[in-house]
Structures are given as structure tokens and as C-alpha cells.
Amino acid sequence: MNQQGFHSEFSADTLKGLSAKPKYLLSKYFYNDIGSRIFQDIMQMPEYYLTDCELEVFTSRHNEILSAFKADNKAFELIELGAGDGLKTKVLLSSLVHQKIDFKYIPIDISKQAVADLVQDLKKQIPDLPVEGIVGDYFNLIKKLNGQYRKIILFLGSNIGNFEWKESIRFLQHLRSVINIDDMVFIGFDLKKDPELILKAYNDPSGHTAAFNLNLLKRINDELGGHFDLLNFMHEEVYDEHTGTARSYLMSRKKQSVSIEKLGKVFEFEAGEKILMEISQKYDLELIHELAEKSGFQIVRNFMDSRQYFMNSLWKLKR
Ligand SMILES: C[S@@+](CC[C@H](N)C(=O)[O-])C[C@H]1O[C@@H](n2cnc3c(N)ncnc32)[C@H](O)[C@@H]1O
């Protein structure tokens, strides 16, 4: 999508989200250049256990993971949806290159800077890796997946958890409709655990998560002529241990009106009113099985970290 197309989608989604009751914004817009950098800081935080867990899975199990990927040694495309800085994927990529497996890495990300940085990094760190970065929204890009090669699709780092349940089924069913019988999908799932640990990961004392959320209001100010005063909003995280859903909100500190010039609208906020910014769903084995089943996949193999906090699940089409 070109820049103009992106902006009209950003405008339309912002208008829809802030006109809804309750108000919401879409988390895919977190990732402008500043947002992508803040997310990298989040990944470095000791409280954000997700990165360490997935890194441990890849570091300790890469041989088994690659054996499961290889199937019958056919060349494949390794397509990563929302690749970010590829920190953890690099472990698998190095191993694939080292084992001289015939594949090409295709990282897709909505952030232009993230893709540029990742491709540049990979050229330095793994010079023999065939890589082609793509900038865009994976919702739009997966429609165009086809081609002559076998595909393994990576959806890591609990990206799937940012979807509501029905949305995740729709997304995976859609993915199912554009892949073939010998293709595979490798998904990261953050597992249900001590609620306190989960809340700490999204409610860090250093304030990175708050800054990450507030940056989307700043982006609306910069790109859509918004007049949000960031000091008038505060970050709040809520975790429901029964459903396993963590929700990030920005809460209005007072009654206020905020105009957004490019939308030609003024939005009213009550004191204490919240904007839902992102959900982060936590799973258990039963839920992962149900998700695979409902979206038309079968589980090939699961890989868990030693603390059993996180699971990478390899799926293929259900026959
Ligand atoms: C939570 S981060 C995860 C990054 C990486 N996969 C990891 O595990 O560390 C989400 C990444 O997906 C990208 N992203 C979010 N929504 C997207 C979309 N609709 N299309 C393409 N990329 C998206 C963001 O720019 C960001 O780099």
C-alpha cells in the first residue's frame, strides 16, 4: 500500500475506533519508527519474559524445529508476519544457513524502518542468507501469498494474542485458504501463568509500556492533526485470569474534548473514560487445540520453554 493509502486507512480506523462505545484504537498503528524503537526497549525489559522464553525455545531446540520444518527437503520460503527486529528468528536463520538448507527468508512488517534495519542487520550478521524484506500490512499481503515454493509462515512473539478470539479464527482461516497442503505455520503463544507476572510484563516500572501506548496518541497528533495532550491520559493494564486476556488502556485523567483536524471531528472524553489500545491473550493447551481445530489446522508439534511460560506450535492443514 502507498503512503496515501496507508493514511486514509489510518484515518478511517481512528475515526471508527474513537467514535465507538467503548472507544478503541488498533494496535497495528503502534509501530511507527518511534513505536518500533520503544517496542525494542520493551523486549529488553526483565519483566517482559516473552522474549527470553521464545529465545530459549529457539536456542535449545533449533535442531528439532528445523527437522520438523524440513519435511522432504524441498526448497521453501520462510515468511515472517510482523518480523520486528528478528532478534529470535536470527537463531533459526543462522542454523538454517549453517545446515545449508535451501530456503529464502521473507520478513514482512508494517514498519518501514523495522524492515530496513532488519535486512541491513542480516546482511552483516548472516551474509549467506537469501533475504527479501517486504513493508506492508500482513492482513493485505497474505491475500497475495502463492508461488511455486513451499511456505513456512512464522507468526512469533505472541502476535496472535493481539487478536480477539473470533478475529484470530478469521485470520487463521484466511491464512489456511492461501496455503498448500505441505506448507506449515509456526505460531508463538504466551501461556496462562501467575497473573502478577503477566501484569508486571505490561505494567513496567520504567514506563516503557505507557510510553508505547501514548506514542499512538502522538502519532495521531503528528499525522492526523490531533490535539491530544498526552499528560491528560494514563496507561492502565488489566488482566482477567479466567479468560486469560490482558488489556491495555489509556484512561482520560479528566473530562476533555480532543479535536482531530484531518477527521474534522471533536471527540469527547469523560473523566476516567478508557480507550482500549491492545489485547494480549494468554493461552493453555486446550485453547491452542481449539484454535487449531476451529481454523482448520492440526498441530504437528509443540515446543515449550523450561519454565512452561511460552509455547511455539507448528501447524499444518487439517486433512
Ligand atoms: C509485538 S511485535 C513482535 C515482533 C517480533 N515478531 C517478535 O516476536 O519480537 C509486532 C510486530 O508486528 C508488526 N505489525 C503489527 N501489526 C502488523 C500488521 N498488520 N502488518 C504487518 N506488521 C505488523 C509491528 O510493526 C511489530 O514489528
mmCIF file of C-alpha atoms and ligand atoms in Angstrom:
data_model
loop_
_atom_site.group_PDB
_atom_site.id
_atom_site.type_symbol
_atom_site.label_atom_id
_atom_site.label_comp_id
_atom_site.label_asym_id
_atom_site.label_seq_id
_atom_site.Cartn_x
_atom_site.Cartn_y
_atom_site.Cartn_z
ATOM 1 C CA MET A 1 0.000 0.000 0.000
ATOM 2 C CA ASN A 2 1.309 3.512 -0.771
ATOM 3 C CA GLN A 3 1.667 6.218 1.878
ATOM 4 C CA GLN A 4 -1.620 7.861 0.860
ATOM 5 C CA GLY A 5 -3.499 4.549 1.073
ATOM 6 C CA PHE A 6 -1.966 3.919 4.485
ATOM 7 C CA HIS A 7 -3.042 7.349 5.733
ATOM 8 C CA SER A 8 -6.608 7.010 4.560
ATOM 9 C CA GLU A 9 -6.797 3.605 6.319
ATOM 10 C CA PHE A 10 -5.226 5.114 9.477
ATOM 11 C CA SER A 11 -7.798 7.976 9.347
ATOM 12 C CA ALA A 12 -10.735 5.643 8.781
ATOM 13 C CA ASP A 13 -9.689 3.229 11.552
ATOM 14 C CA THR A 14 -9.061 6.104 14.002
ATOM 15 C CA LEU A 15 -12.448 7.666 13.230
ATOM 16 C CA LYS A 16 -14.201 4.324 13.682
ATOM 17 C CA GLY A 17 -12.336 3.463 16.900
ATOM 18 C CA LEU A 18 -12.775 6.819 18.634
ATOM 19 C CA SER A 19 -16.459 7.020 17.607
ATOM 20 C CA ALA A 20 -17.165 3.557 19.062
ATOM 21 C CA LYS A 21 -18.523 2.896 22.556
ATOM 22 C CA PRO A 22 -16.282 1.932 24.296
ATOM 23 C CA LYS A 23 -13.510 3.693 22.381
ATOM 24 C CA TYR A 24 -10.616 1.713 20.941
ATOM 25 C CA LEU A 25 -7.565 2.130 18.667
ATOM 26 C CA LEU A 26 -5.855 -0.562 16.592
ATOM 27 C CA SER A 27 -2.525 -1.790 17.917
ATOM 28 C CA LYS A 28 -1.022 -2.196 14.439
ATOM 29 C CA TYR A 29 -0.638 1.620 14.415
ATOM 30 C CA PHE A 30 1.712 1.487 17.427
ATOM 31 C CA TYR A 31 4.574 0.673 15.109
ATOM 32 C CA ASN A 32 5.811 3.886 13.513
ATOM 33 C CA ASP A 33 9.593 4.407 13.793
ATOM 34 C CA ILE A 34 9.384 5.632 17.401
ATOM 35 C CA GLY A 35 6.917 2.893 18.384
ATOM 36 C CA SER A 36 9.139 0.171 16.890
ATOM 37 C CA ARG A 37 12.086 1.513 18.897
ATOM 38 C CA ILE A 38 10.072 1.634 22.113
ATOM 39 C CA PHE A 39 8.960 -1.950 21.477
ATOM 40 C CA GLN A 40 12.613 -2.989 21.249
ATOM 41 C CA ASP A 41 13.147 -1.398 24.685
ATOM 42 C CA ILE A 42 10.141 -3.340 25.979
ATOM 43 C CA MET A 43 11.651 -6.588 24.697
ATOM 44 C CA GLN A 44 14.832 -5.856 26.704
ATOM 45 C CA MET A 45 12.974 -5.328 29.994
ATOM 46 C CA PRO A 46 13.484 -8.063 32.618
ATOM 47 C CA GLU A 47 9.704 -8.032 33.257
ATOM 48 C CA TYR A 48 8.916 -8.827 29.600
ATOM 49 C CA TYR A 49 9.587 -12.580 29.941
ATOM 50 C CA LEU A 50 8.152 -13.400 26.484
ATOM 51 C CA THR A 51 11.330 -12.612 24.550
ATOM 52 C CA ASP A 52 13.601 -14.680 26.801
ATOM 53 C CA CYS A 53 11.224 -17.636 26.715
ATOM 54 C CA GLU A 54 10.912 -17.762 22.937
ATOM 55 C CA LEU A 55 14.647 -17.179 22.567
ATOM 56 C CA GLU A 56 15.258 -20.125 24.898
ATOM 57 C CA VAL A 57 12.931 -22.340 22.821
ATOM 58 C CA PHE A 58 14.795 -21.462 19.616
ATOM 59 C CA THR A 59 18.268 -21.688 21.147
ATOM 60 C CA SER A 60 17.736 -25.015 22.888
ATOM 61 C CA ARG A 61 15.503 -26.710 20.285
ATOM 62 C CA HIS A 62 16.609 -25.300 16.913
ATOM 63 C CA ASN A 63 17.678 -28.680 15.540
ATOM 64 C CA GLU A 64 14.325 -30.277 16.312
ATOM 65 C CA ILE A 65 12.461 -27.244 14.975
ATOM 66 C CA LEU A 66 14.390 -27.298 11.706
ATOM 67 C CA SER A 67 13.902 -31.049 11.299
ATOM 68 C CA ALA A 68 10.172 -30.504 11.686
ATOM 69 C CA PHE A 69 10.295 -27.655 9.098
ATOM 70 C CA LYS A 70 12.265 -29.622 6.524
ATOM 71 C CA ALA A 71 9.748 -32.289 5.574
ATOM 72 C CA ASP A 72 11.087 -33.784 2.343
ATOM 73 C CA ASN A 73 13.972 -31.336 1.772
ATOM 74 C CA LYS A 74 12.018 -29.258 -0.750
ATOM 75 C CA ALA A 75 13.173 -25.617 -1.012
ATOM 76 C CA PHE A 76 10.896 -23.275 0.943
ATOM 77 C CA GLU A 77 10.136 -19.647 1.679
ATOM 78 C CA LEU A 78 10.252 -18.711 5.365
ATOM 79 C CA ILE A 79 7.738 -15.877 5.591
ATOM 80 C CA GLU A 80 7.576 -13.962 8.871
ATOM 81 C CA LEU A 81 4.476 -11.871 9.609
ATOM 82 C CA GLY A 82 5.332 -8.866 11.811
ATOM 83 C CA ALA A 83 9.057 -9.687 11.972
ATOM 84 C CA GLY A 84 10.131 -6.652 14.030
ATOM 85 C CA ASP A 85 13.870 -6.779 14.752
ATOM 86 C CA GLY A 86 14.004 -10.559 14.148
ATOM 87 C CA LEU A 87 16.044 -10.989 17.319
ATOM 88 C CA LYS A 88 14.819 -14.534 17.990
ATOM 89 C CA THR A 89 14.321 -15.556 14.360
ATOM 90 C CA LYS A 90 18.044 -14.967 13.764
ATOM 91 C CA VAL A 91 18.784 -18.091 15.830
ATOM 92 C CA LEU A 92 16.730 -20.205 13.420
ATOM 93 C CA LEU A 93 18.093 -18.377 10.375
ATOM 94 C CA SER A 94 21.734 -18.964 11.379
ATOM 95 C CA SER A 95 21.031 -22.615 11.937
ATOM 96 C CA LEU A 96 19.230 -22.990 8.591
ATOM 97 C CA VAL A 97 22.135 -21.345 6.760
ATOM 98 C CA HIS A 98 24.670 -23.403 8.694
ATOM 99 C CA GLN A 99 22.860 -26.609 7.713
ATOM 100 C CA LYS A 100 22.837 -25.431 4.060
ATOM 101 C CA ILE A 101 19.063 -25.762 3.833
ATOM 102 C CA ASP A 102 17.573 -24.380 0.624
ATOM 103 C CA PHE A 103 15.283 -21.537 1.692
ATOM 104 C CA LYS A 104 14.656 -17.814 1.415
ATOM 105 C CA TYR A 105 13.658 -15.555 4.334
ATOM 106 C CA ILE A 106 10.853 -13.049 3.686
ATOM 107 C CA PRO A 107 10.228 -10.778 6.702
ATOM 108 C CA ILE A 108 7.048 -8.687 6.437
ATOM 109 C CA ASP A 109 6.427 -5.705 8.702
ATOM 110 C CA ILE A 110 4.208 -2.640 8.683
ATOM 111 C CA SER A 111 7.174 -0.565 9.914
ATOM 112 C CA LYS A 112 9.445 0.530 7.066
ATOM 113 C CA GLN A 113 12.276 1.269 9.485
ATOM 114 C CA ALA A 114 11.979 -2.161 11.136
ATOM 115 C CA VAL A 115 12.279 -3.930 7.753
ATOM 116 C CA ALA A 116 15.185 -1.723 6.607
ATOM 117 C CA ASP A 117 17.094 -2.245 9.879
ATOM 118 C CA LEU A 118 16.439 -5.986 9.903
ATOM 119 C CA VAL A 119 17.586 -6.546 6.309
ATOM 120 C CA GLN A 120 20.703 -4.452 6.914
ATOM 121 C CA ASP A 121 21.479 -6.361 10.127
ATOM 122 C CA LEU A 122 21.001 -9.727 8.473
ATOM 123 C CA LYS A 123 23.307 -8.829 5.592
ATOM 124 C CA LYS A 124 26.033 -8.130 8.155
ATOM 125 C CA GLN A 125 25.340 -10.958 10.598
ATOM 126 C CA ILE A 126 24.380 -13.789 8.215
ATOM 127 C CA PRO A 127 25.862 -12.761 4.831
ATOM 128 C CA ASP A 128 24.874 -16.041 3.110
ATOM 129 C CA LEU A 129 21.202 -15.660 3.977
ATOM 130 C CA PRO A 130 18.881 -15.055 0.991
ATOM 131 C CA VAL A 131 16.505 -12.354 2.274
ATOM 132 C CA GLU A 132 13.796 -10.150 0.767
ATOM 133 C CA GLY A 133 12.095 -7.739 3.184
ATOM 134 C CA ILE A 134 8.558 -6.534 2.466
ATOM 135 C CA VAL A 135 6.922 -3.441 4.019
ATOM 136 C CA GLY A 136 3.174 -3.682 4.432
ATOM 137 C CA ASP A 137 0.177 -4.850 6.373
ATOM 138 C CA TYR A 138 0.158 -8.635 6.591
ATOM 139 C CA PHE A 139 -3.658 -8.646 6.508
ATOM 140 C CA ASN A 140 -3.412 -7.345 2.947
ATOM 141 C CA LEU A 141 -0.256 -9.210 1.974
ATOM 142 C CA ILE A 142 -1.328 -12.721 2.899
ATOM 143 C CA LYS A 143 -4.041 -12.483 0.229
ATOM 144 C CA LYS A 144 -1.225 -12.408 -2.287
ATOM 145 C CA LEU A 145 0.660 -15.443 -0.999
ATOM 146 C CA ASN A 146 1.100 -18.045 -3.670
ATOM 147 C CA GLY A 147 4.014 -19.045 -5.832
ATOM 148 C CA GLN A 148 5.947 -22.098 -6.683
ATOM 149 C CA TYR A 149 7.669 -22.678 -3.334
ATOM 150 C CA ARG A 150 6.637 -24.468 -0.214
ATOM 151 C CA LYS A 151 5.932 -21.941 2.563
ATOM 152 C CA ILE A 152 6.599 -21.895 6.278
ATOM 153 C CA ILE A 153 4.876 -18.965 7.903
ATOM 154 C CA LEU A 154 6.230 -17.592 11.174
ATOM 155 C CA PHE A 155 3.916 -15.668 13.474
ATOM 156 C CA LEU A 156 6.058 -15.223 16.558
ATOM 157 C CA GLY A 157 6.282 -13.286 19.795
ATOM 158 C CA SER A 158 2.622 -13.686 20.724
ATOM 159 C CA ASN A 159 1.409 -11.555 17.789
ATOM 160 C CA ILE A 160 -1.585 -13.908 17.620
ATOM 161 C CA GLY A 161 -2.501 -12.813 21.164
ATOM 162 C CA ASN A 162 -3.261 -9.305 19.890
ATOM 163 C CA PHE A 163 -6.414 -10.643 18.207
ATOM 164 C CA GLU A 164 -9.770 -11.141 19.854
ATOM 165 C CA TRP A 165 -10.755 -14.849 19.748
ATOM 166 C CA LYS A 166 -13.096 -14.588 16.730
ATOM 167 C CA GLU A 167 -10.650 -12.362 14.897
ATOM 168 C CA SER A 168 -7.840 -14.895 15.425
ATOM 169 C CA ILE A 169 -10.014 -17.662 13.952
ATOM 170 C CA ARG A 170 -10.920 -15.475 10.957
ATOM 171 C CA PHE A 171 -7.257 -14.568 10.431
ATOM 172 C CA LEU A 172 -6.069 -18.191 10.611
ATOM 173 C CA GLN A 173 -8.915 -19.431 8.404
ATOM 174 C CA HIS A 174 -7.873 -16.837 5.880
ATOM 175 C CA LEU A 175 -4.256 -17.948 6.148
ATOM 176 C CA ARG A 176 -5.445 -21.507 5.691
ATOM 177 C CA SER A 177 -7.185 -20.594 2.444
ATOM 178 C CA VAL A 178 -3.986 -19.241 0.851
ATOM 179 C CA ILE A 179 -1.545 -22.019 1.773
ATOM 180 C CA ASN A 180 -0.999 -25.502 0.439
ATOM 181 C CA ILE A 181 -1.038 -28.972 1.887
ATOM 182 C CA ASP A 182 2.711 -29.210 2.537
ATOM 183 C CA ASP A 183 3.023 -25.668 3.944
ATOM 184 C CA MET A 184 3.320 -25.020 7.674
ATOM 185 C CA VAL A 185 2.575 -22.282 10.187
ATOM 186 C CA PHE A 186 4.752 -21.739 13.283
ATOM 187 C CA ILE A 187 2.991 -19.655 15.930
ATOM 188 C CA GLY A 188 4.131 -18.237 19.293
ATOM 189 C CA PHE A 189 1.636 -18.467 22.173
ATOM 190 C CA ASP A 190 2.110 -16.846 25.546
ATOM 191 C CA LEU A 191 0.712 -19.261 28.128
ATOM 192 C CA LYS A 192 -1.532 -18.548 31.128
ATOM 193 C CA LYS A 193 0.530 -18.138 34.290
ATOM 194 C CA ASP A 194 0.711 -16.246 37.594
ATOM 195 C CA PRO A 195 -1.398 -13.110 36.957
ATOM 196 C CA GLU A 196 1.161 -10.974 38.766
ATOM 197 C CA LEU A 197 3.896 -11.947 36.312
ATOM 198 C CA ILE A 198 1.631 -11.105 33.389
ATOM 199 C CA LEU A 199 0.639 -7.730 34.814
ATOM 200 C CA LYS A 200 4.288 -6.838 35.501
ATOM 201 C CA ALA A 201 5.217 -7.560 31.877
ATOM 202 C CA TYR A 202 2.732 -4.911 30.697
ATOM 203 C CA ASN A 203 2.915 -2.534 33.635
ATOM 204 C CA ASP A 204 6.644 -1.997 33.883
ATOM 205 C CA PRO A 205 8.019 0.437 36.473
ATOM 206 C CA SER A 206 10.293 2.020 33.832
ATOM 207 C CA GLY A 207 7.215 3.259 31.954
ATOM 208 C CA HIS A 208 8.130 1.843 28.520
ATOM 209 C CA THR A 209 4.683 0.308 28.015
ATOM 210 C CA ALA A 210 2.973 3.573 28.962
ATOM 211 C CA ALA A 211 5.218 5.435 26.500
ATOM 212 C CA PHE A 212 4.448 2.818 23.823
ATOM 213 C CA ASN A 213 0.703 3.387 24.221
ATOM 214 C CA LEU A 214 0.918 7.180 24.473
ATOM 215 C CA ASN A 215 3.033 7.230 21.317
ATOM 216 C CA LEU A 216 -0.062 6.277 19.317
ATOM 217 C CA LEU A 217 -1.824 9.450 20.513
ATOM 218 C CA LYS A 218 1.285 11.394 19.488
ATOM 219 C CA ARG A 219 1.176 9.697 16.106
ATOM 220 C CA ILE A 220 -2.456 10.817 15.698
ATOM 221 C CA ASN A 221 -1.320 14.358 16.602
ATOM 222 C CA ASP A 222 1.562 14.270 14.092
ATOM 223 C CA GLU A 223 -0.114 12.526 11.181
ATOM 224 C CA LEU A 224 -3.813 13.387 11.531
ATOM 225 C CA GLY A 225 -3.621 16.842 13.146
ATOM 226 C CA GLY A 226 -4.805 15.578 16.529
ATOM 227 C CA HIS A 227 -4.743 17.717 19.669
ATOM 228 C CA PHE A 228 -4.223 15.084 22.351
ATOM 229 C CA ASP A 229 -2.384 16.384 25.423
ATOM 230 C CA LEU A 230 -0.507 13.229 26.420
ATOM 231 C CA LEU A 231 -0.315 14.396 30.041
ATOM 232 C CA ASN A 232 -4.095 14.078 30.215
ATOM 233 C CA PHE A 233 -4.030 10.301 29.645
ATOM 234 C CA MET A 234 -2.579 7.488 31.728
ATOM 235 C CA HIS A 235 -1.821 3.863 30.933
ATOM 236 C CA GLU A 236 -3.739 1.129 32.716
ATOM 237 C CA GLU A 237 -3.336 -2.646 32.408
ATOM 238 C CA VAL A 238 -5.992 -5.153 33.429
ATOM 239 C CA TYR A 239 -5.688 -8.962 33.393
ATOM 240 C CA ASP A 240 -8.667 -11.316 33.617
ATOM 241 C CA GLU A 241 -7.240 -14.636 34.760
ATOM 242 C CA HIS A 242 -10.449 -16.518 33.910
ATOM 243 C CA THR A 243 -10.408 -15.605 30.224
ATOM 244 C CA GLY A 244 -6.605 -15.160 30.061
ATOM 245 C CA THR A 245 -6.977 -11.735 28.462
ATOM 246 C CA ALA A 246 -4.715 -8.792 29.315
ATOM 247 C CA ARG A 247 -5.997 -5.415 28.141
ATOM 248 C CA SER A 248 -4.017 -2.183 27.770
ATOM 249 C CA TYR A 249 -5.966 1.030 28.118
ATOM 250 C CA LEU A 250 -5.286 4.741 28.053
ATOM 251 C CA MET A 251 -7.521 6.435 30.603
ATOM 252 C CA SER A 252 -8.599 10.052 30.384
ATOM 253 C CA ARG A 253 -7.491 11.838 33.570
ATOM 254 C CA LYS A 254 -10.308 14.395 33.233
ATOM 255 C CA LYS A 255 -13.361 15.379 31.199
ATOM 256 C CA GLN A 256 -11.961 16.797 27.970
ATOM 257 C CA SER A 257 -12.596 17.411 24.257
ATOM 258 C CA VAL A 258 -9.959 16.491 21.681
ATOM 259 C CA SER A 259 -10.177 17.641 18.090
ATOM 260 C CA ILE A 260 -8.538 15.802 15.197
ATOM 261 C CA GLU A 261 -8.265 18.134 12.221
ATOM 262 C CA LYS A 262 -7.945 15.583 9.418
ATOM 263 C CA LEU A 263 -11.031 13.762 10.698
ATOM 264 C CA GLY A 264 -12.928 17.068 11.056
ATOM 265 C CA LYS A 265 -14.222 15.908 14.432
ATOM 266 C CA VAL A 266 -14.072 16.625 18.126
ATOM 267 C CA PHE A 267 -14.110 13.612 20.469
ATOM 268 C CA GLU A 268 -15.486 13.906 23.999
ATOM 269 C CA PHE A 269 -13.867 12.053 26.906
ATOM 270 C CA GLU A 270 -15.360 11.654 30.372
ATOM 271 C CA ALA A 271 -13.007 11.637 33.383
ATOM 272 C CA GLY A 272 -11.904 8.004 33.778
ATOM 273 C CA GLU A 273 -13.074 7.000 30.288
ATOM 274 C CA LYS A 274 -10.783 4.440 28.677
ATOM 275 C CA ILE A 275 -9.525 3.801 25.159
ATOM 276 C CA LEU A 276 -8.772 0.096 24.588
ATOM 277 C CA MET A 277 -5.333 0.048 22.976
ATOM 278 C CA GLU A 278 -4.363 -3.621 22.771
ATOM 279 C CA ILE A 279 -5.336 -7.048 23.972
ATOM 280 C CA SER A 280 -2.762 -9.738 24.804
ATOM 281 C CA GLN A 281 -4.442 -13.122 25.029
ATOM 282 C CA LYS A 282 -2.840 -15.860 27.115
ATOM 283 C CA TYR A 283 -3.471 -19.485 26.166
ATOM 284 C CA ASP A 284 -3.413 -23.006 27.538
ATOM 285 C CA LEU A 285 -3.057 -26.257 25.579
ATOM 286 C CA GLU A 286 -6.807 -26.713 25.370
ATOM 287 C CA LEU A 287 -7.304 -23.258 23.879
ATOM 288 C CA ILE A 288 -4.466 -23.789 21.377
ATOM 289 C CA HIS A 289 -6.026 -27.090 20.262
ATOM 290 C CA GLU A 290 -9.423 -25.436 19.933
ATOM 291 C CA LEU A 291 -7.947 -22.578 17.891
ATOM 292 C CA ALA A 292 -6.169 -25.004 15.529
ATOM 293 C CA GLU A 293 -9.289 -27.133 15.181
ATOM 294 C CA LYS A 294 -11.679 -24.206 14.576
ATOM 295 C CA SER A 295 -9.415 -22.627 11.977
ATOM 296 C CA GLY A 296 -8.804 -25.833 10.030
ATOM 297 C CA PHE A 297 -5.292 -26.759 11.161
ATOM 298 C CA GLN A 298 -3.740 -29.683 13.005
ATOM 299 C CA ILE A 299 -0.851 -29.442 15.439
ATOM 300 C CA VAL A 300 2.347 -31.101 14.212
ATOM 301 C CA ARG A 301 4.458 -30.429 17.277
ATOM 302 C CA ASN A 302 4.722 -28.092 20.268
ATOM 303 C CA PHE A 303 7.908 -26.627 21.733
ATOM 304 C CA MET A 304 7.858 -25.121 25.238
ATOM 305 C CA ASP A 305 10.470 -23.242 27.287
ATOM 306 C CA SER A 306 11.782 -24.714 30.562
ATOM 307 C CA ARG A 307 9.522 -22.560 32.756
ATOM 308 C CA GLN A 308 6.482 -23.521 30.638
ATOM 309 C CA TYR A 309 5.624 -19.857 30.126
ATOM 310 C CA PHE A 310 5.564 -19.871 26.333
ATOM 311 C CA MET A 311 4.809 -22.289 23.520
ATOM 312 C CA ASN A 312 5.749 -22.366 19.852
ATOM 313 C CA SER A 313 3.309 -24.541 17.968
ATOM 314 C CA LEU A 314 3.899 -25.922 14.469
ATOM 315 C CA TRP A 315 0.742 -26.464 12.426
ATOM 316 C CA LYS A 316 -0.229 -27.870 9.067
ATOM 317 C CA LEU A 317 -3.549 -28.035 7.260
ATOM 318 C CA LYS A 318 -6.083 -30.444 8.707
ATOM 319 C CA ARG A 319 -6.779 -33.188 6.190
HETATM 320 C C1 LIG B 1 4.692 -7.472 19.091
HETATM 321 S S1 LIG B 1 5.839 -7.072 17.821
HETATM 322 C C2 LIG B 1 6.600 -8.654 17.580
HETATM 323 C C3 LIG B 1 7.867 -8.583 16.780
HETATM 324 C C4 LIG B 1 8.536 -9.932 16.552
HETATM 325 N N1 LIG B 1 7.678 -10.832 15.807
HETATM 326 C C5 LIG B 1 8.923 -10.559 17.864
HETATM 327 O O1 LIG B 1 8.411 -11.626 18.170
HETATM 328 O O2 LIG B 1 9.747 -9.993 18.561
HETATM 329 C C6 LIG B 1 4.763 -6.921 16.460
HETATM 330 C C7 LIG B 1 5.430 -6.613 15.133
HETATM 331 O O3 LIG B 1 4.457 -6.778 14.114
HETATM 332 C C8 LIG B 1 4.390 -5.635 13.302
HETATM 333 N N2 LIG B 1 2.988 -5.495 12.911
HETATM 334 C C9 LIG B 1 1.919 -5.265 13.723
HETATM 335 N N3 LIG B 1 0.778 -5.292 13.012
HETATM 336 C C10 LIG B 1 1.140 -5.554 11.729
HETATM 337 C C11 LIG B 1 0.423 -5.712 10.522
HETATM 338 N N4 LIG B 1 -0.909 -5.625 10.493
HETATM 339 N N5 LIG B 1 1.123 -5.971 9.387
HETATM 340 C C12 LIG B 1 2.481 -6.074 9.387
HETATM 341 N N6 LIG B 1 3.211 -5.933 10.514
HETATM 342 C C13 LIG B 1 2.561 -5.686 11.666
HETATM 343 C C14 LIG B 1 4.921 -4.483 14.142
HETATM 344 O O4 LIG B 1 5.482 -3.442 13.379
HETATM 345 C C15 LIG B 1 5.946 -5.197 15.021
HETATM 346 O O5 LIG B 1 7.224 -5.195 14.437
#
